[in-house]
Each structure stands twice: as C-alpha cells, then as structure tokens.
Amino acid sequence: MTRRRPAPLPVRDGLGPARLRLHGGPVAAELRARFGEAVAAKVAAGEVVTADGSAVDDATVLPAGTHVFLYRELPDEVPVPFDIPVLHRDADLVVVDKPHFLATMPRGRHVAQTALVRLRRELDLPELSPAHRLDRLTAGVLLFTTRRELRGRYQTLFARGAVRKHYLARSSAEPDGTFPRRIRNRIVKERGCLQAREVPGEPNAETLIEALGGGLYRLTPSTGRTHQLRVHLASIGLPIDGDPLYPRVVDVAADDFSRPLQLLAQRLEFDDPITGQPRCFVSDRALDHPPGPLPRFG
C-alpha cells in the first residue's frame, strides 16, 4: 500500500486542506483562472503551500503535476439532523453508530456534514480517520482510528477481507426462490454514473443472503464493492426499501430525510492488529419499517 505523506497544513475546524494538482506554470495565475479571486486572495495571504510547507506567492512557478494545499471554502450544506452515537472509544479507536443520510468523509457537496468532520469537532480529535466507509444512505457501525500512525493497520484489515461484516436489510418485495442464497458476480461503478452495474467477467463481489422473515434479510458480504449489497438484492428482485438508486433512479430532495434506506451495518468483528484480541461492535439502531427491535445473531 502506497503511503501518502502527511499534508503540510494541519486539520482546521475538523477539515484537512484540499490537495490540488497543477497544470504547470505561474501558480497564482492558474489558481485565479480555475477558482477565481477568492483563491488568489489566499495566495496573497500565504495560505497556499507546497508539499514541503513553502508558501506560494505571485512569482511562484511550478511544473505540471505538482500539488499545492489550501483550505477550501465550504459549500452551503443542508444539516443532517441526526446525532452520531459513540458505541466505543479508547486510545486507538472510536466506533460510532452512523445515521442514515450522513456521508463518512468529505466528498463532492458533502463536506462539513460528514461523520468525519463532525466527530473531529465534537470529540476534539483532529487526526481521527475512518478505517473504512459506509455509503451516505447506509446506517450502522463505522470504525475510526484516533491517530495517523494507526490508520494503515486497521485499513489493511478491511482491504484484505479480515473483518467479518453483517448487515440487515428490509425489502417489501415478494421473495422468489430459496434461501440462503449466495450471489457472486462482477460489479463496476464508473465515475459520473450514479448506479453500479453487473457486467460479465471474473467475479469481484460476493454476498450471502439469508431470509429472516417478515421482509428482513441478513447480508454477509465477502467483498466490499461500491453499492454491492444494494445491487445484489435488486438483482434477485428484492430492492431495499427506500433505495433511490436501485432498481431505478428516483430524484430525492436534499432536505428530505423522511424515507431512509432500509440497510444497516449491524455488526463488525475482527482480531485487533495491535493487541491481537477479538473485537466485536454491534449497532443499537433499528430499521424503520416496521418499528420494533431487530433480531440479534451470534
């Protein structure tokens, strides 16, 4: 795994600096052309730096491919009106019960309204980093490391499939066929496309699906492709309730929190890479429809 060197600017108000790749030439002129006078003002104030921390000024010329760092202007965002309960906290880890509608980390139009930025601010942990990700619409157990030097060891667990993950999903569709059922195929997610899709080729996605009754399903993925569980359930005629993407795209207003995706990352289990001890974290959340407690499983 290639390690990116730490950013030359510290986390500020829960958010790290943006990293921009230059086309080459006078830096101030390029930034002004790409981002307007607001970025040019940052150059004048010495708030744009190179990887070694040197401030860029109006005379700086850098080759193509060089990166500069600066604090971005935050977009207007719709507040996500849900708390982020902490399930576990120690010197190394913070484990939370992420709500629906909250992205794991900044991307696109979701910046401050993300689990990472909100937790850095609320817990005063500027080096907090996610060891893995959950989709913005998926709720449940999400694990963070508290210090930069720990991140790689826990991320590696997820990358090599050493974390046992269990999800619960609800579908109102009538099931067809027998369970348990194992779905194994190839899924691709192309940049700019909202939906992931199944394509011919060597399988890269595998999920065990078990029916628990009453439209509730337990999902045990062996891989972690983008939207994997949503694609796999939709592919067998069981689209997850509240899904605005599968089987078809539905336009939902940014401030509409009335119909959460009925998908919950309920349980994470792994052997701690530092202590060697088994770890198990379980969500306290319940899916919305119908109300009531969800079954536990051993």
mmCIF file of C-alpha atoms in Angstrom:
data_model
loop_
_atom_site.group_PDB
_atom_site.id
_atom_site.type_symbol
_atom_site.label_atom_id
_atom_site.label_comp_id
_atom_site.label_asym_id
_atom_site.label_seq_id
_atom_site.Cartn_x
_atom_site.Cartn_y
_atom_site.Cartn_z
ATOM 1 C CA MET A 1 0.000 0.000 0.000
ATOM 2 C CA THR A 2 1.461 3.363 -1.077
ATOM 3 C CA ARG A 3 1.539 5.861 1.773
ATOM 4 C CA ARG A 4 0.789 9.496 1.067
ATOM 5 C CA ARG A 5 2.910 11.870 3.083
ATOM 6 C CA PRO A 6 1.027 13.958 5.686
ATOM 7 C CA ALA A 7 -0.456 17.214 4.446
ATOM 8 C CA PRO A 8 1.721 20.267 5.206
ATOM 9 C CA LEU A 9 -1.220 22.110 6.781
ATOM 10 C CA PRO A 10 -2.932 20.867 9.958
ATOM 11 C CA VAL A 11 -6.591 19.970 10.298
ATOM 12 C CA ARG A 12 -8.581 23.145 10.935
ATOM 13 C CA ASP A 13 -12.076 23.058 12.394
ATOM 14 C CA GLY A 14 -12.325 19.348 11.618
ATOM 15 C CA LEU A 15 -11.276 19.634 7.993
ATOM 16 C CA GLY A 16 -7.938 18.954 6.377
ATOM 17 C CA PRO A 17 -6.591 21.046 3.475
ATOM 18 C CA ALA A 18 -7.568 20.424 -0.130
ATOM 19 C CA ARG A 19 -4.866 18.969 -2.382
ATOM 20 C CA LEU A 20 -4.747 20.453 -5.897
ATOM 21 C CA ARG A 21 -2.746 19.120 -8.850
ATOM 22 C CA LEU A 22 -1.335 21.912 -11.006
ATOM 23 C CA HIS A 23 -1.262 22.132 -14.800
ATOM 24 C CA GLY A 24 2.111 23.889 -14.621
ATOM 25 C CA GLY A 25 3.359 27.479 -14.883
ATOM 26 C CA PRO A 26 2.693 30.539 -12.702
ATOM 27 C CA VAL A 27 0.712 29.202 -9.772
ATOM 28 C CA ALA A 28 -1.227 32.332 -8.811
ATOM 29 C CA ALA A 29 -2.443 32.848 -12.390
ATOM 30 C CA GLU A 30 -3.540 29.217 -12.699
ATOM 31 C CA LEU A 31 -5.431 29.246 -9.418
ATOM 32 C CA ARG A 32 -7.108 32.540 -10.325
ATOM 33 C CA ALA A 33 -8.234 31.109 -13.682
ATOM 34 C CA ARG A 34 -9.517 27.891 -12.153
ATOM 35 C CA PHE A 35 -11.098 29.107 -8.923
ATOM 36 C CA GLY A 36 -11.479 32.887 -9.058
ATOM 37 C CA GLU A 37 -10.320 35.730 -6.887
ATOM 38 C CA ALA A 38 -11.118 34.021 -3.574
ATOM 39 C CA VAL A 39 -8.229 31.594 -4.134
ATOM 40 C CA ALA A 40 -5.980 34.407 -5.379
ATOM 41 C CA ALA A 41 -6.570 36.135 -2.056
ATOM 42 C CA LYS A 42 -5.388 33.015 -0.258
ATOM 43 C CA VAL A 43 -2.143 33.153 -2.255
ATOM 44 C CA ALA A 44 -1.644 36.784 -1.265
ATOM 45 C CA ALA A 45 -2.176 35.843 2.391
ATOM 46 C CA GLY A 46 0.372 32.985 2.247
ATOM 47 C CA GLU A 47 -2.355 30.367 2.731
ATOM 48 C CA VAL A 48 -1.425 28.200 -0.283
ATOM 49 C CA VAL A 49 1.594 25.956 0.283
ATOM 50 C CA THR A 50 3.565 23.248 -1.489
ATOM 51 C CA ALA A 51 4.117 19.731 -0.135
ATOM 52 C CA ASP A 52 7.122 20.884 1.919
ATOM 53 C CA GLY A 53 5.106 23.687 3.536
ATOM 54 C CA SER A 54 6.601 26.557 1.493
ATOM 55 C CA ALA A 55 4.120 29.346 0.816
ATOM 56 C CA VAL A 56 3.234 30.122 -2.796
ATOM 57 C CA ASP A 57 3.326 33.785 -3.921
ATOM 58 C CA ASP A 58 2.576 35.705 -7.122
ATOM 59 C CA ALA A 59 6.015 34.905 -8.542
ATOM 60 C CA THR A 60 5.943 31.140 -7.883
ATOM 61 C CA VAL A 61 6.234 28.918 -10.958
ATOM 62 C CA LEU A 62 5.802 25.149 -10.573
ATOM 63 C CA PRO A 63 5.885 22.264 -13.061
ATOM 64 C CA ALA A 64 2.833 20.276 -14.158
ATOM 65 C CA GLY A 65 1.836 17.578 -11.696
ATOM 66 C CA THR A 66 2.971 19.485 -8.603
ATOM 67 C CA HIS A 67 0.488 19.577 -5.740
ATOM 68 C CA VAL A 68 -0.410 22.577 -3.605
ATOM 69 C CA PHE A 69 -2.517 22.640 -0.455
ATOM 70 C CA LEU A 70 -5.068 25.128 0.842
ATOM 71 C CA TYR A 71 -8.177 25.280 2.990
ATOM 72 C CA ARG A 72 -11.278 25.095 0.820
ATOM 73 C CA GLU A 73 -14.278 27.366 1.033
ATOM 74 C CA LEU A 74 -17.128 25.309 2.473
ATOM 75 C CA PRO A 75 -20.252 24.913 0.319
ATOM 76 C CA ASP A 76 -23.712 25.580 1.669
ATOM 77 C CA GLU A 77 -24.962 22.275 3.056
ATOM 78 C CA VAL A 78 -28.261 21.005 4.367
ATOM 79 C CA PRO A 79 -27.690 19.996 8.022
ATOM 80 C CA VAL A 80 -28.225 16.295 8.672
ATOM 81 C CA PRO A 81 -30.484 16.404 11.755
ATOM 82 C CA PHE A 82 -29.272 13.226 13.463
ATOM 83 C CA ASP A 83 -26.748 12.560 16.221
ATOM 84 C CA ILE A 84 -23.774 10.193 15.870
ATOM 85 C CA PRO A 85 -23.855 7.927 18.941
ATOM 86 C CA VAL A 86 -20.462 6.624 20.086
ATOM 87 C CA LEU A 87 -20.541 2.859 20.651
ATOM 88 C CA HIS A 88 -16.934 2.569 21.845
ATOM 89 C CA ARG A 89 -13.973 4.847 22.468
ATOM 90 C CA ASP A 90 -10.447 4.098 23.630
ATOM 91 C CA ALA A 91 -6.959 5.468 22.977
ATOM 92 C CA ASP A 92 -6.835 3.904 19.495
ATOM 93 C CA LEU A 93 -10.386 3.625 18.188
ATOM 94 C CA VAL A 94 -13.699 5.427 18.030
ATOM 95 C CA VAL A 95 -16.643 3.308 16.886
ATOM 96 C CA VAL A 96 -19.915 5.067 16.096
ATOM 97 C CA ASP A 97 -23.455 4.199 15.048
ATOM 98 C CA LYS A 98 -23.652 6.317 11.899
ATOM 99 C CA PRO A 99 -27.109 7.620 10.994
ATOM 100 C CA HIS A 100 -28.654 7.430 7.549
ATOM 101 C CA PHE A 101 -28.003 10.393 5.216
ATOM 102 C CA LEU A 102 -24.572 11.263 6.666
ATOM 103 C CA ALA A 103 -21.535 10.661 4.440
ATOM 104 C CA THR A 104 -18.495 9.030 6.025
ATOM 105 C CA MET A 105 -15.999 11.657 4.850
ATOM 106 C CA PRO A 106 -15.880 14.793 2.680
ATOM 107 C CA ARG A 107 -16.672 14.294 -0.973
ATOM 108 C CA GLY A 108 -18.424 16.485 -3.508
ATOM 109 C CA ARG A 109 -21.130 18.620 -1.927
ATOM 110 C CA HIS A 110 -20.882 16.844 1.433
ATOM 111 C CA VAL A 111 -18.037 18.358 3.466
ATOM 112 C CA ALA A 112 -18.864 19.639 6.950
ATOM 113 C CA GLN A 113 -21.977 17.455 7.100
ATOM 114 C CA THR A 114 -19.972 14.229 7.234
ATOM 115 C CA ALA A 115 -19.245 11.825 10.061
ATOM 116 C CA LEU A 116 -15.516 12.541 9.942
ATOM 117 C CA VAL A 117 -15.706 16.329 10.214
ATOM 118 C CA ARG A 118 -18.492 16.339 12.784
ATOM 119 C CA LEU A 119 -16.714 13.810 15.001
ATOM 120 C CA ARG A 120 -13.372 15.618 14.771
ATOM 121 C CA ARG A 121 -15.120 18.734 16.027
ATOM 122 C CA GLU A 122 -17.309 17.081 18.664
ATOM 123 C CA LEU A 123 -14.579 14.833 20.116
ATOM 124 C CA ASP A 124 -11.635 17.234 19.577
ATOM 125 C CA LEU A 125 -9.679 14.571 17.679
ATOM 126 C CA PRO A 126 -8.054 16.304 14.680
ATOM 127 C CA GLU A 127 -6.266 13.128 13.474
ATOM 128 C CA LEU A 128 -9.413 10.992 13.513
ATOM 129 C CA SER A 129 -9.642 8.938 10.287
ATOM 130 C CA PRO A 130 -12.089 6.302 9.003
ATOM 131 C CA ALA A 131 -10.711 2.775 8.718
ATOM 132 C CA HIS A 132 -13.430 2.009 6.129
ATOM 133 C CA ARG A 133 -16.502 3.671 4.640
ATOM 134 C CA LEU A 134 -20.250 3.299 4.655
ATOM 135 C CA ASP A 135 -22.425 4.748 1.909
ATOM 136 C CA ARG A 136 -24.080 8.030 2.851
ATOM 137 C CA LEU A 137 -27.512 6.375 2.901
ATOM 138 C CA THR A 138 -26.408 3.328 4.918
ATOM 139 C CA ALA A 139 -26.567 3.454 8.725
ATOM 140 C CA GLY A 140 -24.642 1.461 11.290
ATOM 141 C CA VAL A 141 -21.269 0.556 12.733
ATOM 142 C CA LEU A 142 -18.394 2.723 11.480
ATOM 143 C CA LEU A 143 -14.830 2.487 12.832
ATOM 144 C CA PHE A 144 -12.298 5.340 13.103
ATOM 145 C CA THR A 145 -8.692 5.439 14.271
ATOM 146 C CA THR A 146 -7.656 8.258 16.599
ATOM 147 C CA ARG A 147 -4.101 8.842 15.353
ATOM 148 C CA ARG A 148 -2.472 8.973 11.930
ATOM 149 C CA GLU A 149 0.064 6.236 12.673
ATOM 150 C CA LEU A 150 -2.690 3.710 13.448
ATOM 151 C CA ARG A 151 -4.790 4.187 10.329
ATOM 152 C CA GLY A 152 -2.922 1.890 7.946
ATOM 153 C CA ARG A 153 -3.025 -1.149 10.228
ATOM 154 C CA TYR A 154 -6.801 -1.063 10.575
ATOM 155 C CA GLN A 155 -7.437 -0.102 6.952
ATOM 156 C CA THR A 156 -5.389 -3.130 5.905
ATOM 157 C CA LEU A 157 -7.782 -5.398 7.822
ATOM 158 C CA PHE A 158 -10.665 -4.218 5.663
ATOM 159 C CA ALA A 159 -8.614 -4.261 2.454
ATOM 160 C CA ARG A 160 -7.655 -7.923 2.870
ATOM 161 C CA GLY A 161 -11.116 -9.063 3.981
ATOM 162 C CA ALA A 162 -10.134 -9.847 7.572
ATOM 163 C CA VAL A 163 -13.179 -8.052 9.020
ATOM 164 C CA ARG A 164 -16.409 -10.005 9.363
ATOM 165 C CA LYS A 165 -19.291 -7.716 8.423
ATOM 166 C CA HIS A 166 -23.012 -8.368 8.850
ATOM 167 C CA TYR A 167 -25.820 -6.180 7.548
ATOM 168 C CA LEU A 168 -29.594 -6.175 7.870
ATOM 169 C CA ALA A 169 -31.861 -5.044 5.051
ATOM 170 C CA ARG A 170 -35.595 -4.816 4.567
ATOM 171 C CA SER A 171 -37.410 -5.378 1.267
ATOM 172 C CA SER A 172 -41.166 -5.289 0.775
ATOM 173 C CA ALA A 173 -40.899 -7.254 -2.474
ATOM 174 C CA GLU A 174 -42.124 -10.827 -2.546
ATOM 175 C CA PRO A 175 -39.150 -13.210 -2.421
ATOM 176 C CA ASP A 176 -38.678 -15.648 -5.280
ATOM 177 C CA GLY A 177 -36.512 -18.713 -4.738
ATOM 178 C CA THR A 178 -34.903 -20.358 -1.765
ATOM 179 C CA PHE A 179 -32.562 -19.028 0.916
ATOM 180 C CA PRO A 180 -29.809 -18.857 1.961
ATOM 181 C CA ARG A 181 -28.558 -17.678 -1.404
ATOM 182 C CA ARG A 182 -25.049 -16.682 -2.417
ATOM 183 C CA ILE A 183 -24.643 -14.027 -5.121
ATOM 184 C CA ARG A 184 -21.261 -13.926 -6.835
ATOM 185 C CA ASN A 185 -20.642 -11.743 -9.888
ATOM 186 C CA ARG A 186 -18.722 -8.763 -11.249
ATOM 187 C CA ILE A 187 -19.771 -5.208 -10.324
ATOM 188 C CA VAL A 188 -18.336 -1.991 -11.745
ATOM 189 C CA LYS A 189 -19.013 1.594 -10.695
ATOM 190 C CA GLU A 190 -17.942 4.180 -13.260
ATOM 191 C CA ARG A 191 -17.122 7.775 -12.390
ATOM 192 C CA GLY A 192 -20.057 10.040 -13.169
ATOM 193 C CA CYS A 193 -22.622 7.227 -13.089
ATOM 194 C CA LEU A 194 -24.986 7.071 -10.133
ATOM 195 C CA GLN A 195 -25.570 3.338 -10.368
ATOM 196 C CA ALA A 196 -23.113 0.481 -10.178
ATOM 197 C CA ARG A 197 -23.867 -2.377 -12.555
ATOM 198 C CA GLU A 198 -23.245 -6.048 -13.063
ATOM 199 C CA VAL A 199 -21.038 -6.936 -16.043
ATOM 200 C CA PRO A 200 -19.633 -10.157 -17.499
ATOM 201 C CA GLY A 201 -16.212 -11.212 -16.289
ATOM 202 C CA GLU A 202 -14.295 -12.533 -13.326
ATOM 203 C CA PRO A 203 -16.400 -12.139 -10.148
ATOM 204 C CA ASN A 204 -15.266 -9.397 -7.769
ATOM 205 C CA ALA A 205 -18.328 -9.252 -5.493
ATOM 206 C CA GLU A 206 -19.852 -11.915 -3.245
ATOM 207 C CA THR A 207 -22.719 -11.763 -0.734
ATOM 208 C CA LEU A 208 -24.501 -14.408 1.324
ATOM 209 C CA ILE A 209 -28.217 -13.533 1.688
ATOM 210 C CA GLU A 210 -30.346 -15.129 4.405
ATOM 211 C CA ALA A 211 -34.080 -14.595 4.892
ATOM 212 C CA LEU A 212 -35.083 -13.841 8.500
ATOM 213 C CA GLY A 213 -38.796 -13.488 7.826
ATOM 214 C CA GLY A 214 -41.118 -10.506 7.553
ATOM 215 C CA GLY A 215 -39.158 -8.987 4.688
ATOM 216 C CA LEU A 216 -35.940 -8.840 6.710
ATOM 217 C CA TYR A 217 -32.662 -10.193 5.332
ATOM 218 C CA ARG A 218 -29.219 -10.754 6.809
ATOM 219 C CA LEU A 219 -26.393 -9.962 4.399
ATOM 220 C CA THR A 220 -22.844 -11.224 4.840
ATOM 221 C CA PRO A 221 -20.511 -9.775 2.194
ATOM 222 C CA SER A 222 -17.156 -11.369 1.454
ATOM 223 C CA THR A 223 -16.104 -8.336 -0.608
ATOM 224 C CA GLY A 224 -16.750 -4.608 -0.431
ATOM 225 C CA ARG A 225 -17.628 -3.212 -3.854
ATOM 226 C CA THR A 226 -19.440 0.119 -4.072
ATOM 227 C CA HIS A 227 -23.222 -0.424 -3.669
ATOM 228 C CA GLN A 228 -22.633 -4.182 -3.633
ATOM 229 C CA LEU A 229 -25.476 -5.110 -1.281
ATOM 230 C CA ARG A 230 -27.969 -2.835 -2.999
ATOM 231 C CA VAL A 231 -27.071 -4.223 -6.423
ATOM 232 C CA HIS A 232 -27.171 -7.844 -5.278
ATOM 233 C CA LEU A 233 -30.588 -7.588 -3.625
ATOM 234 C CA ALA A 234 -32.068 -5.665 -6.550
ATOM 235 C CA SER A 235 -30.673 -8.280 -8.958
ATOM 236 C CA ILE A 236 -32.830 -11.004 -7.374
ATOM 237 C CA GLY A 237 -35.978 -8.892 -7.276
ATOM 238 C CA LEU A 238 -35.587 -7.662 -3.686
ATOM 239 C CA PRO A 239 -34.719 -3.947 -3.928
ATOM 240 C CA ILE A 240 -34.096 -2.465 -0.494
ATOM 241 C CA ASP A 241 -36.942 -0.295 0.774
ATOM 242 C CA GLY A 242 -36.142 3.403 0.499
ATOM 243 C CA ASP A 243 -33.418 2.935 -2.144
ATOM 244 C CA PRO A 244 -33.407 5.925 -4.554
ATOM 245 C CA LEU A 245 -30.975 4.246 -6.988
ATOM 246 C CA TYR A 246 -31.951 0.607 -7.420
ATOM 247 C CA PRO A 247 -33.618 -0.707 -9.470
ATOM 248 C CA ARG A 248 -34.201 2.796 -10.908
ATOM 249 C CA VAL A 249 -33.045 6.304 -10.035
ATOM 250 C CA VAL A 250 -35.540 8.422 -8.085
ATOM 251 C CA ASP A 251 -34.956 12.135 -7.512
ATOM 252 C CA VAL A 252 -34.992 12.955 -3.778
ATOM 253 C CA ALA A 253 -34.652 16.475 -2.368
ATOM 254 C CA ALA A 254 -31.508 17.140 -0.342
ATOM 255 C CA ASP A 255 -33.564 18.080 2.721
ATOM 256 C CA ASP A 256 -35.901 15.067 2.552
ATOM 257 C CA PHE A 257 -34.992 12.707 5.400
ATOM 258 C CA SER A 258 -38.391 11.007 5.508
ATOM 259 C CA ARG A 259 -37.535 7.734 3.761
ATOM 260 C CA PRO A 260 -34.198 6.277 4.880
ATOM 261 C CA LEU A 261 -32.635 3.380 3.041
ATOM 262 C CA GLN A 262 -33.510 0.227 4.965
ATOM 263 C CA LEU A 263 -29.922 -1.010 5.156
ATOM 264 C CA LEU A 264 -27.980 -1.282 8.402
ATOM 265 C CA ALA A 265 -24.336 -2.244 9.009
ATOM 266 C CA GLN A 266 -25.241 -4.116 12.175
ATOM 267 C CA ARG A 267 -22.040 -5.854 13.222
ATOM 268 C CA LEU A 268 -18.246 -5.725 12.793
ATOM 269 C CA GLU A 269 -15.875 -8.396 14.091
ATOM 270 C CA PHE A 270 -12.088 -8.672 13.756
ATOM 271 C CA ASP A 271 -8.911 -9.526 15.603
ATOM 272 C CA ASP A 272 -7.251 -6.323 16.687
ATOM 273 C CA PRO A 273 -3.996 -5.845 14.713
ATOM 274 C CA ILE A 274 -2.275 -4.247 17.721
ATOM 275 C CA THR A 275 -3.452 -6.291 20.709
ATOM 276 C CA GLY A 276 -4.454 -9.492 18.908
ATOM 277 C CA GLN A 277 -7.691 -9.537 20.919
ATOM 278 C CA PRO A 278 -11.082 -10.191 19.266
ATOM 279 C CA ARG A 279 -13.223 -7.096 18.759
ATOM 280 C CA CYS A 280 -16.971 -7.029 18.175
ATOM 281 C CA PHE A 281 -19.149 -3.937 17.729
ATOM 282 C CA VAL A 282 -22.934 -4.057 17.268
ATOM 283 C CA SER A 283 -25.302 -1.273 16.215
ATOM 284 C CA ASP A 284 -28.090 -0.183 18.541
ATOM 285 C CA ARG A 285 -30.196 1.033 15.618
ATOM 286 C CA ALA A 286 -33.384 -0.487 14.248
ATOM 287 C CA LEU A 287 -34.687 -0.267 10.703
ATOM 288 C CA ASP A 288 -37.735 1.970 10.462
ATOM 289 C CA HIS A 289 -40.441 -0.249 8.993
ATOM 290 C CA PRO A 290 -41.997 -1.958 10.837
ATOM 291 C CA PRO A 291 -40.915 -0.468 14.187
ATOM 292 C CA GLY A 292 -39.526 -2.629 16.937
ATOM 293 C CA PRO A 293 -36.319 -4.410 17.882
ATOM 294 C CA LEU A 294 -34.268 -6.241 15.314
ATOM 295 C CA PRO A 295 -33.108 -9.808 15.899
ATOM 296 C CA ARG A 296 -29.626 -10.374 17.267
ATOM 297 C CA PHE A 297 -27.445 -13.129 15.948
ATOM 298 C CA GLY A 298 -24.421 -14.807 17.451
#
